[in-house]
mmCIF file of N, CA and C in Angstrom:
data_model
loop_
_atom_site.group_PDB
_atom_site.id
_atom_site.type_symbol
_atom_site.label_atom_id
_atom_site.label_comp_id
_atom_site.label_asym_id
_atom_site.label_seq_id
_atom_site.Cartn_x
_atom_site.Cartn_y
_atom_site.Cartn_z
ATOM 1 N N MET A 148 55.709 -64.957 -81.332
ATOM 2 C CA MET A 148 56.102 -63.835 -80.496
ATOM 3 C C MET A 148 54.962 -63.510 -79.527
ATOM 4 N N THR A 149 55.275 -63.420 -78.258
ATOM 5 C CA THR A 149 54.298 -63.074 -77.235
ATOM 6 C C THR A 149 54.277 -61.569 -77.041
ATOM 7 N N LEU A 150 53.080 -61.001 -77.068
ATOM 8 C CA LEU A 150 52.929 -59.567 -76.881
ATOM 9 C C LEU A 150 52.619 -59.260 -75.430
ATOM 10 N N SER A 151 53.042 -58.094 -74.998
ATOM 11 C CA SER A 151 52.767 -57.658 -73.629
ATOM 12 C C SER A 151 51.536 -56.764 -73.605
ATOM 13 N N SER A 152 51.080 -56.460 -72.426
ATOM 14 C CA SER A 152 49.938 -55.576 -72.252
ATOM 15 C C SER A 152 50.200 -54.222 -72.910
ATOM 16 N N SER A 153 51.408 -53.701 -72.771
ATOM 17 C CA SER A 153 51.715 -52.394 -73.374
ATOM 18 C C SER A 153 51.729 -52.476 -74.903
ATOM 19 N N ASP A 154 52.108 -53.637 -75.481
ATOM 20 C CA ASP A 154 52.046 -53.814 -76.937
ATOM 21 C C ASP A 154 50.594 -53.721 -77.419
ATOM 22 N N TYR A 155 49.696 -54.398 -76.712
ATOM 23 C CA TYR A 155 48.280 -54.356 -77.084
ATOM 24 C C TYR A 155 47.728 -52.944 -76.944
ATOM 25 N N LYS A 156 48.147 -52.230 -75.907
ATOM 26 C CA LYS A 156 47.684 -50.855 -75.719
ATOM 27 C C LYS A 156 48.178 -49.955 -76.853
ATOM 28 N N THR A 157 49.407 -50.189 -77.309
ATOM 29 C CA THR A 157 49.944 -49.433 -78.437
ATOM 30 C C THR A 157 49.133 -49.710 -79.695
ATOM 31 N N HIS A 158 48.767 -50.980 -79.912
ATOM 32 C CA HIS A 158 47.929 -51.335 -81.068
ATOM 33 C C HIS A 158 46.593 -50.596 -80.995
ATOM 34 N N ALA A 159 46.008 -50.553 -79.794
ATOM 35 C CA ALA A 159 44.719 -49.880 -79.624
ATOM 36 C C ALA A 159 44.842 -48.381 -79.913
ATOM 37 N N LYS A 160 45.928 -47.764 -79.481
ATOM 38 C CA LYS A 160 46.128 -46.335 -79.736
ATOM 39 C C LYS A 160 46.278 -46.075 -81.228
ATOM 40 N N ARG A 161 47.042 -46.932 -81.908
ATOM 41 C CA ARG A 161 47.213 -46.776 -83.360
ATOM 42 C C ARG A 161 45.887 -46.965 -84.095
ATOM 43 N N LEU A 162 45.105 -47.944 -83.668
ATOM 44 C CA LEU A 162 43.790 -48.177 -84.272
ATOM 45 C C LEU A 162 42.903 -46.955 -84.082
ATOM 46 N N ARG A 163 42.891 -46.433 -82.871
ATOM 47 C CA ARG A 163 42.065 -45.259 -82.566
ATOM 48 C C ARG A 163 42.501 -44.055 -83.393
ATOM 49 N N ASP A 164 43.821 -43.835 -83.512
ATOM 50 C CA ASP A 164 44.340 -42.713 -84.302
ATOM 51 C C ASP A 164 43.998 -42.871 -85.780
ATOM 52 N N ALA A 165 44.151 -44.099 -86.306
ATOM 53 C CA ALA A 165 43.873 -44.342 -87.725
ATOM 54 C C ALA A 165 42.392 -44.148 -88.034
ATOM 55 N N LEU A 166 41.521 -44.667 -87.194
ATOM 56 C CA LEU A 166 40.087 -44.486 -87.415
ATOM 57 C C LEU A 166 39.679 -43.029 -87.234
ATOM 58 N N GLY A 167 40.319 -42.334 -86.265
ATOM 59 C CA GLY A 167 40.047 -40.918 -86.056
ATOM 60 C C GLY A 167 40.385 -40.098 -87.287
ATOM 61 N N ALA A 168 41.470 -40.467 -87.976
ATOM 62 C CA ALA A 168 41.865 -39.767 -89.200
ATOM 63 C C ALA A 168 40.844 -39.968 -90.316
ATOM 64 N N GLU A 169 40.064 -41.031 -90.237
ATOM 65 C CA GLU A 169 39.012 -41.322 -91.210
ATOM 66 C C GLU A 169 37.650 -40.788 -90.753
ATOM 67 N N GLY A 170 37.631 -40.069 -89.638
ATOM 68 C CA GLY A 170 36.398 -39.487 -89.142
ATOM 69 C C GLY A 170 35.574 -40.410 -88.261
ATOM 70 N N ILE A 171 36.160 -41.528 -87.841
ATOM 71 C CA ILE A 171 35.465 -42.471 -86.965
ATOM 72 C C ILE A 171 36.046 -42.326 -85.569
ATOM 73 N N ASN A 172 35.249 -41.740 -84.673
ATOM 74 C CA ASN A 172 35.724 -41.525 -83.310
ATOM 75 C C ASN A 172 35.447 -42.756 -82.463
ATOM 76 N N LEU A 173 36.442 -43.129 -81.659
ATOM 77 C CA LEU A 173 36.388 -44.352 -80.866
ATOM 78 C C LEU A 173 37.039 -44.077 -79.524
ATOM 79 N N SER A 174 36.417 -44.532 -78.436
ATOM 80 C CA SER A 174 37.043 -44.364 -77.124
ATOM 81 C C SER A 174 38.231 -45.321 -77.015
ATOM 82 N N HIS A 175 39.141 -45.011 -76.112
ATOM 83 C CA HIS A 175 40.300 -45.891 -75.928
ATOM 84 C C HIS A 175 39.857 -47.271 -75.441
ATOM 85 N N GLY A 176 38.866 -47.306 -74.543
ATOM 86 C CA GLY A 176 38.353 -48.582 -74.043
ATOM 87 C C GLY A 176 37.780 -49.441 -75.150
ATOM 88 N N LYS A 177 37.026 -48.817 -76.071
ATOM 89 C CA LYS A 177 36.446 -49.551 -77.202
ATOM 90 C C LYS A 177 37.558 -50.075 -78.106
ATOM 91 N N ALA A 178 38.596 -49.268 -78.314
ATOM 92 C CA ALA A 178 39.731 -49.705 -79.134
ATOM 93 C C ALA A 178 40.443 -50.901 -78.483
ATOM 94 N N LEU A 179 40.580 -50.878 -77.157
ATOM 95 C CA LEU A 179 41.193 -52.012 -76.451
ATOM 96 C C LEU A 179 40.357 -53.279 -76.633
ATOM 97 N N ASP A 180 39.033 -53.142 -76.549
ATOM 98 C CA ASP A 180 38.152 -54.298 -76.739
ATOM 99 C C ASP A 180 38.266 -54.857 -78.158
ATOM 100 N N ILE A 181 38.377 -53.987 -79.154
ATOM 101 C CA ILE A 181 38.515 -54.439 -80.543
ATOM 102 C C ILE A 181 39.835 -55.188 -80.725
ATOM 103 N N VAL A 182 40.915 -54.658 -80.172
ATOM 104 C CA VAL A 182 42.210 -55.337 -80.248
ATOM 105 C C VAL A 182 42.131 -56.709 -79.577
ATOM 106 N N ALA A 183 41.448 -56.780 -78.448
ATOM 107 C CA ALA A 183 41.289 -58.067 -77.757
ATOM 108 C C ALA A 183 40.558 -59.062 -78.644
ATOM 109 N N ARG A 184 39.487 -58.624 -79.297
ATOM 110 C CA ARG A 184 38.734 -59.526 -80.181
ATOM 111 C C ARG A 184 39.586 -59.966 -81.367
ATOM 112 N N GLN A 185 40.447 -59.073 -81.877
ATOM 113 C CA GLN A 185 41.347 -59.436 -82.974
ATOM 114 C C GLN A 185 42.325 -60.533 -82.558
ATOM 115 N N HIS A 186 42.574 -60.629 -81.252
ATOM 116 C CA HIS A 186 43.499 -61.637 -80.735
ATOM 117 C C HIS A 186 42.770 -62.809 -80.084
ATOM 118 N N GLY A 187 41.469 -62.946 -80.385
ATOM 119 C CA GLY A 187 40.728 -64.126 -79.973
ATOM 120 C C GLY A 187 40.115 -64.085 -78.583
ATOM 121 N N GLU A 188 40.115 -62.929 -77.929
ATOM 122 C CA GLU A 188 39.522 -62.807 -76.596
ATOM 123 C C GLU A 188 38.231 -62.006 -76.686
ATOM 124 N N ARG A 189 37.350 -62.169 -75.682
ATOM 125 C CA ARG A 189 36.052 -61.504 -75.756
ATOM 126 C C ARG A 189 36.116 -60.017 -75.429
ATOM 127 N N ASP A 190 37.100 -59.601 -74.604
ATOM 128 C CA ASP A 190 37.219 -58.191 -74.253
ATOM 129 C C ASP A 190 38.616 -57.912 -73.701
ATOM 130 N N TRP A 191 38.868 -56.626 -73.412
ATOM 131 C CA TRP A 191 40.184 -56.215 -72.927
ATOM 132 C C TRP A 191 40.537 -56.876 -71.602
ATOM 133 N N ASN A 192 39.597 -56.976 -70.684
ATOM 134 C CA ASN A 192 39.898 -57.562 -69.370
ATOM 135 C C ASN A 192 40.387 -59.001 -69.509
ATOM 136 N N THR A 193 39.775 -59.759 -70.404
ATOM 137 C CA THR A 193 40.181 -61.150 -70.614
ATOM 138 C C THR A 193 41.584 -61.212 -71.224
ATOM 139 N N LEU A 194 41.843 -60.382 -72.226
ATOM 140 C CA LEU A 194 43.169 -60.359 -72.851
ATOM 141 C C LEU A 194 44.228 -59.930 -71.847
ATOM 142 N N SER A 195 43.922 -58.916 -71.053
ATOM 143 C CA SER A 195 44.868 -58.421 -70.065
ATOM 144 C C SER A 195 45.197 -59.501 -69.035
ATOM 145 N N ALA A 196 44.187 -60.247 -68.592
ATOM 146 C CA ALA A 196 44.420 -61.332 -67.635
ATOM 147 C C ALA A 196 45.249 -62.438 -68.263
ATOM 148 N N ARG A 197 45.013 -62.732 -69.538
ATOM 149 C CA ARG A 197 45.768 -63.793 -70.220
ATOM 150 C C ARG A 197 47.245 -63.436 -70.359
ATOM 151 N N THR A 198 47.543 -62.160 -70.568
ATOM 152 C CA THR A 198 48.940 -61.768 -70.717
ATOM 153 C C THR A 198 49.664 -61.769 -69.379
ATOM 154 N N GLY A 199 48.888 -61.722 -68.289
ATOM 155 C CA GLY A 199 49.506 -61.718 -66.964
ATOM 156 C C GLY A 199 50.182 -60.420 -66.633
ATOM 157 N N THR A 200 49.905 -59.408 -67.425
ATOM 158 C CA THR A 200 50.541 -58.113 -67.202
ATOM 159 C C THR A 200 49.502 -57.012 -67.135
ATOM 160 N N ALA A 201 48.399 -57.298 -66.490
ATOM 161 C CA ALA A 201 47.401 -56.251 -66.295
ATOM 162 C C ALA A 201 48.068 -55.069 -65.610
ATOM 163 N N SER A 202 47.672 -53.890 -65.978
ATOM 164 C CA SER A 202 48.345 -52.689 -65.490
ATOM 165 C C SER A 202 48.442 -52.668 -63.973
ATOM 166 N N PRO A 203 49.657 -52.737 -63.418
ATOM 167 C CA PRO A 203 49.772 -52.666 -61.975
ATOM 168 C C PRO A 203 49.469 -51.269 -61.473
ATOM 169 N N VAL A 204 48.841 -51.192 -60.325
ATOM 170 C CA VAL A 204 48.535 -49.912 -59.712
ATOM 171 C C VAL A 204 49.382 -49.800 -58.449
ATOM 172 N N ASN A 205 50.093 -48.692 -58.306
ATOM 173 C CA ASN A 205 50.928 -48.460 -57.127
ATOM 174 C C ASN A 205 51.880 -49.629 -56.858
ATOM 175 N N ASP A 206 52.531 -50.121 -57.888
ATOM 176 C CA ASP A 206 53.507 -51.219 -57.772
ATOM 177 C C ASP A 206 52.901 -52.467 -57.144
ATOM 178 N N GLN A 207 51.654 -52.756 -57.464
ATOM 179 C CA GLN A 207 50.992 -53.967 -56.970
ATOM 180 C C GLN A 207 51.734 -55.185 -57.511
ATOM 181 N N PRO A 208 51.961 -56.204 -56.671
ATOM 182 C CA PRO A 208 52.664 -57.391 -57.154
ATOM 183 C C PRO A 208 51.858 -58.116 -58.226
ATOM 184 N N ALA A 209 52.570 -58.840 -59.087
ATOM 185 C CA ALA A 209 51.910 -59.593 -60.154
ATOM 186 C C ALA A 209 51.225 -60.822 -59.573
ATOM 187 N N PRO A 210 50.108 -61.240 -60.160
ATOM 188 C CA PRO A 210 49.430 -62.446 -59.673
ATOM 189 C C PRO A 210 50.291 -63.684 -59.904
ATOM 190 N N PRO A 211 50.083 -64.742 -59.108
ATOM 191 C CA PRO A 211 50.904 -65.940 -59.244
ATOM 192 C C PRO A 211 50.591 -66.745 -60.501
ATOM 193 N N PHE A 212 49.410 -66.528 -61.087
ATOM 194 C CA PHE A 212 48.987 -67.276 -62.273
ATOM 195 C C PHE A 212 48.307 -66.331 -63.248
ATOM 196 N N VAL A 213 48.133 -66.799 -64.465
ATOM 197 C CA VAL A 213 47.289 -66.110 -65.436
ATOM 198 C C VAL A 213 46.259 -67.112 -65.936
ATOM 199 N N VAL A 214 45.176 -66.599 -66.481
ATOM 200 C CA VAL A 214 44.139 -67.471 -67.011
ATOM 201 C C VAL A 214 44.757 -68.372 -68.090
ATOM 202 N N GLY A 215 44.479 -69.658 -67.986
ATOM 203 C CA GLY A 215 45.007 -70.634 -68.941
ATOM 204 C C GLY A 215 46.215 -71.400 -68.433
ATOM 205 N N ASP A 216 46.848 -70.933 -67.354
ATOM 206 C CA ASP A 216 48.012 -71.627 -66.803
ATOM 207 C C ASP A 216 47.654 -73.030 -66.312
ATOM 208 N N ALA A 217 48.520 -73.985 -66.589
ATOM 209 C CA ALA A 217 48.411 -75.309 -65.962
ATOM 210 C C ALA A 217 49.037 -75.182 -64.576
ATOM 211 N N VAL A 218 48.374 -75.749 -63.561
ATOM 212 C CA VAL A 218 48.859 -75.666 -62.183
ATOM 213 C C VAL A 218 48.882 -77.052 -61.554
ATOM 214 N N GLU A 219 49.727 -77.191 -60.528
ATOM 215 C CA GLU A 219 49.794 -78.441 -59.774
ATOM 216 C C GLU A 219 50.169 -78.109 -58.343
ATOM 217 N N GLY A 220 49.914 -79.048 -57.456
ATOM 218 C CA GLY A 220 50.241 -78.833 -56.054
ATOM 219 C C GLY A 220 49.370 -79.695 -55.170
ATOM 220 N N ALA A 221 48.810 -79.082 -54.116
ATOM 221 C CA ALA A 221 48.010 -79.840 -53.150
ATOM 222 C C ALA A 221 46.737 -79.092 -52.806
ATOM 223 N N PHE A 222 45.668 -79.872 -52.576
ATOM 224 C CA PHE A 222 44.402 -79.339 -52.104
ATOM 225 C C PHE A 222 43.973 -80.228 -50.949
ATOM 226 N N ASN A 223 43.862 -79.672 -49.748
ATOM 227 C CA ASN A 223 43.564 -80.445 -48.529
ATOM 228 C C ASN A 223 44.522 -81.634 -48.361
ATOM 229 N N GLY A 224 45.771 -81.422 -48.709
ATOM 230 C CA GLY A 224 46.780 -82.463 -48.540
ATOM 231 C C GLY A 224 46.806 -83.499 -49.643
ATOM 232 N N ASN A 225 45.909 -83.422 -50.616
ATOM 233 C CA ASN A 225 45.873 -84.366 -51.731
ATOM 234 C C ASN A 225 46.509 -83.745 -52.968
ATOM 235 N N ALA A 226 47.187 -84.569 -53.765
ATOM 236 C CA ALA A 226 47.780 -84.075 -55.006
ATOM 237 C C ALA A 226 46.687 -83.506 -55.897
ATOM 238 N N ALA A 227 46.992 -82.402 -56.555
ATOM 239 C CA ALA A 227 46.007 -81.736 -57.403
ATOM 240 C C ALA A 227 46.687 -81.150 -58.629
ATOM 241 N N SER A 228 45.989 -81.206 -59.749
ATOM 242 C CA SER A 228 46.466 -80.552 -60.966
ATOM 243 C C SER A 228 45.258 -80.078 -61.757
ATOM 244 N N GLY A 229 45.450 -79.015 -62.498
ATOM 245 C CA GLY A 229 44.347 -78.471 -63.266
ATOM 246 C C GLY A 229 44.776 -77.258 -64.055
ATOM 247 N N ARG A 230 43.800 -76.398 -64.351
ATOM 248 C CA ARG A 230 44.039 -75.224 -65.176
ATOM 249 C C ARG A 230 43.300 -74.031 -64.566
ATOM 250 N N VAL A 231 43.935 -72.867 -64.578
ATOM 251 C CA VAL A 231 43.323 -71.641 -64.081
ATOM 252 C C VAL A 231 42.310 -71.167 -65.125
ATOM 253 N N ILE A 232 41.039 -71.031 -64.705
ATOM 254 C CA ILE A 232 40.002 -70.586 -65.637
ATOM 255 C C ILE A 232 39.430 -69.229 -65.250
ATOM 256 N N GLY A 233 39.861 -68.697 -64.117
ATOM 257 C CA GLY A 233 39.398 -67.379 -63.702
ATOM 258 C C GLY A 233 40.368 -66.740 -62.733
ATOM 259 N N LEU A 234 40.494 -65.423 -62.818
ATOM 260 C CA LEU A 234 41.400 -64.697 -61.939
ATOM 261 C C LEU A 234 40.835 -63.296 -61.741
ATOM 262 N N ALA A 235 40.756 -62.849 -60.487
ATOM 263 C CA ALA A 235 40.238 -61.513 -60.201
ATOM 264 C C ALA A 235 40.982 -60.918 -59.022
ATOM 265 N N GLU A 236 41.107 -59.594 -59.041
ATOM 266 C CA GLU A 236 41.705 -58.893 -57.910
ATOM 267 C C GLU A 236 40.735 -58.931 -56.736
ATOM 268 N N THR A 237 41.276 -58.775 -55.538
ATOM 269 C CA THR A 237 40.454 -58.647 -54.336
ATOM 270 C C THR A 237 40.653 -57.247 -53.773
ATOM 271 N N ILE A 238 40.074 -56.982 -52.628
ATOM 272 C CA ILE A 238 40.243 -55.668 -52.011
ATOM 273 C C ILE A 238 41.656 -55.475 -51.474
ATOM 274 N N LYS A 239 42.396 -56.561 -51.332
ATOM 275 C CA LYS A 239 43.790 -56.495 -50.884
ATOM 276 C C LYS A 239 44.700 -56.529 -52.113
ATOM 277 N N PRO A 240 45.707 -55.651 -52.181
ATOM 278 C CA PRO A 240 46.536 -55.583 -53.385
ATOM 279 C C PRO A 240 47.420 -56.807 -53.635
ATOM 280 N N ASP A 241 47.643 -57.642 -52.635
ATOM 281 C CA ASP A 241 48.523 -58.794 -52.826
ATOM 282 C C ASP A 241 47.768 -60.120 -52.744
ATOM 283 N N LEU A 242 46.434 -60.082 -52.915
ATOM 284 C CA LEU A 242 45.609 -61.293 -52.901
ATOM 285 C C LEU A 242 44.721 -61.322 -54.136
ATOM 286 N N TRP A 243 44.518 -62.534 -54.694
ATOM 287 C CA TRP A 243 43.700 -62.709 -55.887
ATOM 288 C C TRP A 243 42.706 -63.835 -55.672
ATOM 289 N N ARG A 244 41.555 -63.733 -56.296
ATOM 290 C CA ARG A 244 40.558 -64.804 -56.287
ATOM 291 C C ARG A 244 40.804 -65.609 -57.551
ATOM 292 N N VAL A 245 41.165 -66.872 -57.387
ATOM 293 C CA VAL A 245 41.497 -67.734 -58.526
ATOM 294 C C VAL A 245 40.476 -68.866 -58.618
ATOM 295 N N THR A 246 40.065 -69.179 -59.830
ATOM 296 C CA THR A 246 39.182 -70.318 -60.080
ATOM 297 C C THR A 246 39.985 -71.354 -60.846
ATOM 298 N N VAL A 247 40.023 -72.566 -60.288
ATOM 299 C CA VAL A 247 40.802 -73.652 -60.887
ATOM 300 C C VAL A 247 39.867 -74.786 -61.278
ATOM 301 N N LYS A 248 40.052 -75.294 -62.490
ATOM 302 C CA LYS A 248 39.327 -76.482 -62.933
ATOM 303 C C LYS A 248 40.304 -77.646 -62.803
ATOM 304 N N PHE A 249 40.005 -78.545 -61.862
ATOM 305 C CA PHE A 249 40.901 -79.666 -61.589
ATOM 306 C C PHE A 249 40.618 -80.842 -62.520
ATOM 307 N N SER A 250 41.673 -81.507 -62.920
ATOM 308 C CA SER A 250 41.562 -82.714 -63.731
ATOM 309 C C SER A 250 42.717 -83.629 -63.349
ATOM 310 N N PRO A 251 42.449 -84.737 -62.686
ATOM 311 C CA PRO A 251 41.157 -85.269 -62.254
ATOM 312 C C PRO A 251 40.610 -84.473 -61.069
ATOM 313 N N PRO A 252 39.331 -84.698 -60.721
ATOM 314 C CA PRO A 252 38.729 -83.982 -59.588
ATOM 315 C C PRO A 252 39.514 -84.199 -58.293
ATOM 316 N N VAL A 253 39.431 -83.216 -57.383
ATOM 317 C CA VAL A 253 40.103 -83.324 -56.082
ATOM 318 C C VAL A 253 39.069 -83.612 -54.995
ATOM 319 N N ASP A 254 39.508 -84.267 -53.936
ATOM 320 C CA ASP A 254 38.640 -84.545 -52.796
ATOM 321 C C ASP A 254 38.702 -83.342 -51.855
ATOM 322 N N ALA A 255 37.587 -82.626 -51.727
ATOM 323 C CA ALA A 255 37.533 -81.431 -50.884
ATOM 324 C C ALA A 255 37.260 -81.759 -49.423
ATOM 325 N N SER A 256 36.978 -83.002 -49.120
ATOM 326 C CA SER A 256 36.660 -83.403 -47.755
ATOM 327 C C SER A 256 37.943 -83.649 -46.959
ATOM 328 N N THR A 257 37.879 -83.334 -45.678
ATOM 329 C CA THR A 257 39.014 -83.631 -44.797
ATOM 330 C C THR A 257 38.745 -84.889 -43.970
ATOM 331 N N SER A 258 37.598 -85.526 -44.194
ATOM 332 C CA SER A 258 37.218 -86.726 -43.445
ATOM 333 C C SER A 258 37.689 -87.988 -44.170
ATOM 334 N N GLN A 259 38.080 -88.983 -43.396
ATOM 335 C CA GLN A 259 38.453 -90.278 -43.955
ATOM 336 C C GLN A 259 37.209 -91.065 -44.387
ATOM 337 N N ASN A 260 36.054 -90.713 -43.834
ATOM 338 C CA ASN A 260 34.823 -91.463 -44.065
ATOM 339 C C ASN A 260 33.936 -90.884 -45.162
ATOM 340 N N PHE A 261 34.365 -89.823 -45.795
ATOM 341 C CA PHE A 261 33.506 -89.142 -46.741
ATOM 342 C C PHE A 261 34.346 -88.564 -47.862
ATOM 343 N N ARG A 262 33.830 -88.612 -49.090
ATOM 344 C CA ARG A 262 34.511 -88.008 -50.229
ATOM 345 C C ARG A 262 33.605 -86.933 -50.828
ATOM 346 N N ALA A 263 34.184 -85.836 -51.164
ATOM 347 C CA ALA A 263 33.455 -84.742 -51.817
ATOM 348 C C ALA A 263 34.325 -84.228 -52.955
ATOM 349 N N GLU A 264 34.241 -84.896 -54.084
ATOM 350 C CA GLU A 264 35.098 -84.537 -55.208
ATOM 351 C C GLU A 264 34.599 -83.272 -55.897
ATOM 352 N N ARG A 265 35.547 -82.429 -56.229
ATOM 353 C CA ARG A 265 35.243 -81.161 -56.893
ATOM 354 C C ARG A 265 36.097 -81.047 -58.155
ATOM 355 N N THR A 266 35.469 -80.566 -59.228
ATOM 356 C CA THR A 266 36.231 -80.303 -60.448
ATOM 357 C C THR A 266 36.587 -78.826 -60.562
ATOM 358 N N ARG A 267 35.854 -77.963 -59.843
ATOM 359 C CA ARG A 267 36.084 -76.523 -59.925
ATOM 360 C C ARG A 267 36.077 -75.932 -58.528
ATOM 361 N N VAL A 268 37.094 -75.139 -58.230
ATOM 362 C CA VAL A 268 37.214 -74.529 -56.910
ATOM 363 C C VAL A 268 37.632 -73.072 -57.086
ATOM 364 N N GLU A 269 37.048 -72.194 -56.271
ATOM 365 C CA GLU A 269 37.437 -70.788 -56.247
ATOM 366 C C GLU A 269 37.965 -70.470 -54.865
ATOM 367 N N MET A 270 39.172 -69.909 -54.803
ATOM 368 C CA MET A 270 39.803 -69.574 -53.524
ATOM 369 C C MET A 270 40.589 -68.282 -53.661
ATOM 370 N N VAL A 271 40.874 -67.661 -52.546
ATOM 371 C CA VAL A 271 41.741 -66.489 -52.496
ATOM 372 C C VAL A 271 43.164 -66.991 -52.261
ATOM 373 N N VAL A 272 44.112 -66.496 -53.071
ATOM 374 C CA VAL A 272 45.511 -66.922 -52.945
ATOM 375 C C VAL A 272 46.422 -65.706 -52.872
ATOM 376 N N GLY A 273 47.602 -65.934 -52.288
ATOM 377 C CA GLY A 273 48.640 -64.912 -52.251
ATOM 378 C C GLY A 273 49.587 -65.089 -53.429
ATOM 379 N N ALA A 274 50.619 -64.269 -53.479
ATOM 380 C CA ALA A 274 51.594 -64.323 -54.573
ATOM 381 C C ALA A 274 52.329 -65.652 -54.625
ATOM 382 N N ASP A 275 52.333 -66.401 -53.504
ATOM 383 C CA ASP A 275 53.008 -67.695 -53.468
ATOM 384 C C ASP A 275 52.100 -68.848 -53.912
ATOM 385 N N GLY A 276 50.840 -68.539 -54.295
ATOM 386 C CA GLY A 276 49.919 -69.573 -54.742
ATOM 387 C C GLY A 276 49.248 -70.351 -53.620
ATOM 388 N N ARG A 277 49.447 -69.908 -52.379
ATOM 389 C CA ARG A 277 48.836 -70.579 -51.231
ATOM 390 C C ARG A 277 47.528 -69.880 -50.859
ATOM 391 N N SER A 278 46.534 -70.684 -50.451
ATOM 392 C CA SER A 278 45.230 -70.115 -50.113
ATOM 393 C C SER A 278 45.336 -69.228 -48.880
ATOM 394 N N ARG A 279 44.552 -68.167 -48.899
ATOM 395 C CA ARG A 279 44.550 -67.175 -47.824
ATOM 396 C C ARG A 279 43.116 -66.756 -47.512
ATOM 397 N N ARG A 280 42.948 -66.216 -46.325
ATOM 398 C CA ARG A 280 41.732 -65.481 -46.005
ATOM 399 C C ARG A 280 41.968 -64.050 -46.472
ATOM 400 N N LEU A 281 40.933 -63.262 -46.593
ATOM 401 C CA LEU A 281 41.131 -61.872 -47.007
ATOM 402 C C LEU A 281 41.922 -61.078 -45.978
ATOM 403 N N THR A 282 42.073 -61.620 -44.769
ATOM 404 C CA THR A 282 42.911 -60.962 -43.763
ATOM 405 C C THR A 282 44.384 -61.206 -44.062
ATOM 406 N N GLY A 283 44.677 -62.133 -44.977
ATOM 407 C CA GLY A 283 46.058 -62.443 -45.334
ATOM 408 C C GLY A 283 46.595 -63.677 -44.650
ATOM 409 N N THR A 284 45.888 -64.215 -43.652
ATOM 410 C CA THR A 284 46.380 -65.412 -42.963
ATOM 411 C C THR A 284 46.176 -66.641 -43.842
ATOM 412 N N GLU A 285 47.122 -67.554 -43.762
ATOM 413 C CA GLU A 285 47.060 -68.762 -44.568
ATOM 414 C C GLU A 285 45.978 -69.704 -44.080
ATOM 415 N N THR A 286 45.284 -70.355 -45.029
ATOM 416 C CA THR A 286 44.253 -71.319 -44.641
ATOM 417 C C THR A 286 44.790 -72.741 -44.657
ATOM 418 N N GLY A 287 45.833 -72.985 -45.440
ATOM 419 C CA GLY A 287 46.396 -74.328 -45.521
ATOM 420 C C GLY A 287 45.603 -75.281 -46.393
ATOM 421 N N VAL A 288 44.575 -74.785 -47.065
ATOM 422 C CA VAL A 288 43.732 -75.656 -47.885
ATOM 423 C C VAL A 288 44.373 -75.949 -49.233
ATOM 424 N N MET A 289 44.919 -74.925 -49.887
ATOM 425 C CA MET A 289 45.421 -75.099 -51.249
ATOM 426 C C MET A 289 46.799 -74.473 -51.396
ATOM 427 N N ALA A 290 47.680 -75.169 -52.087
ATOM 428 C CA ALA A 290 49.007 -74.643 -52.430
ATOM 429 C C ALA A 290 49.297 -75.076 -53.855
ATOM 430 N N LEU A 291 49.288 -74.122 -54.784
ATOM 431 C CA LEU A 291 49.484 -74.449 -56.192
ATOM 432 C C LEU A 291 50.651 -73.652 -56.764
ATOM 433 N N ARG A 292 51.213 -74.191 -57.828
ATOM 434 C CA ARG A 292 52.275 -73.521 -58.577
ATOM 435 C C ARG A 292 52.073 -73.818 -60.050
ATOM 436 N N ARG A 293 52.681 -73.020 -60.911
ATOM 437 C CA ARG A 293 52.593 -73.302 -62.347
ATOM 438 C C ARG A 293 53.234 -74.654 -62.632
ATOM 439 N N ALA A 294 52.569 -75.428 -63.468
ATOM 440 C CA ALA A 294 53.079 -76.769 -63.804
ATOM 441 C C ALA A 294 54.180 -76.666 -64.853
#
């Protein structure tokens, strides 16, 4: 059974209430971190990113990927596949900074005479998984989707 972000938050509230009844005071944030560790993550932020349901603010759209997702698509016009190993919000509500570990490595060069293979790339993407500048304009460098 897959739990949602709100399920984990409910667990944290119950933990906090139960410990409070025993005279152990705990902040809600600390309770969230403990619940995350119980589920194999280092902290609440990591668990929240893994569930893909981090609390939306002002109806912010959901990110196109979550940490751990297998992805495939194109990087500089070359076939690419890998796994999402990092995800962070940007200053724009509909753009995310994603870190992808490619396997096999991708050629980041656009030259026919030179190869620059990369195993890890960090880019800003929109909800469609396409690379963007922080202004929102498409860069055309990367287009990924869940595999």
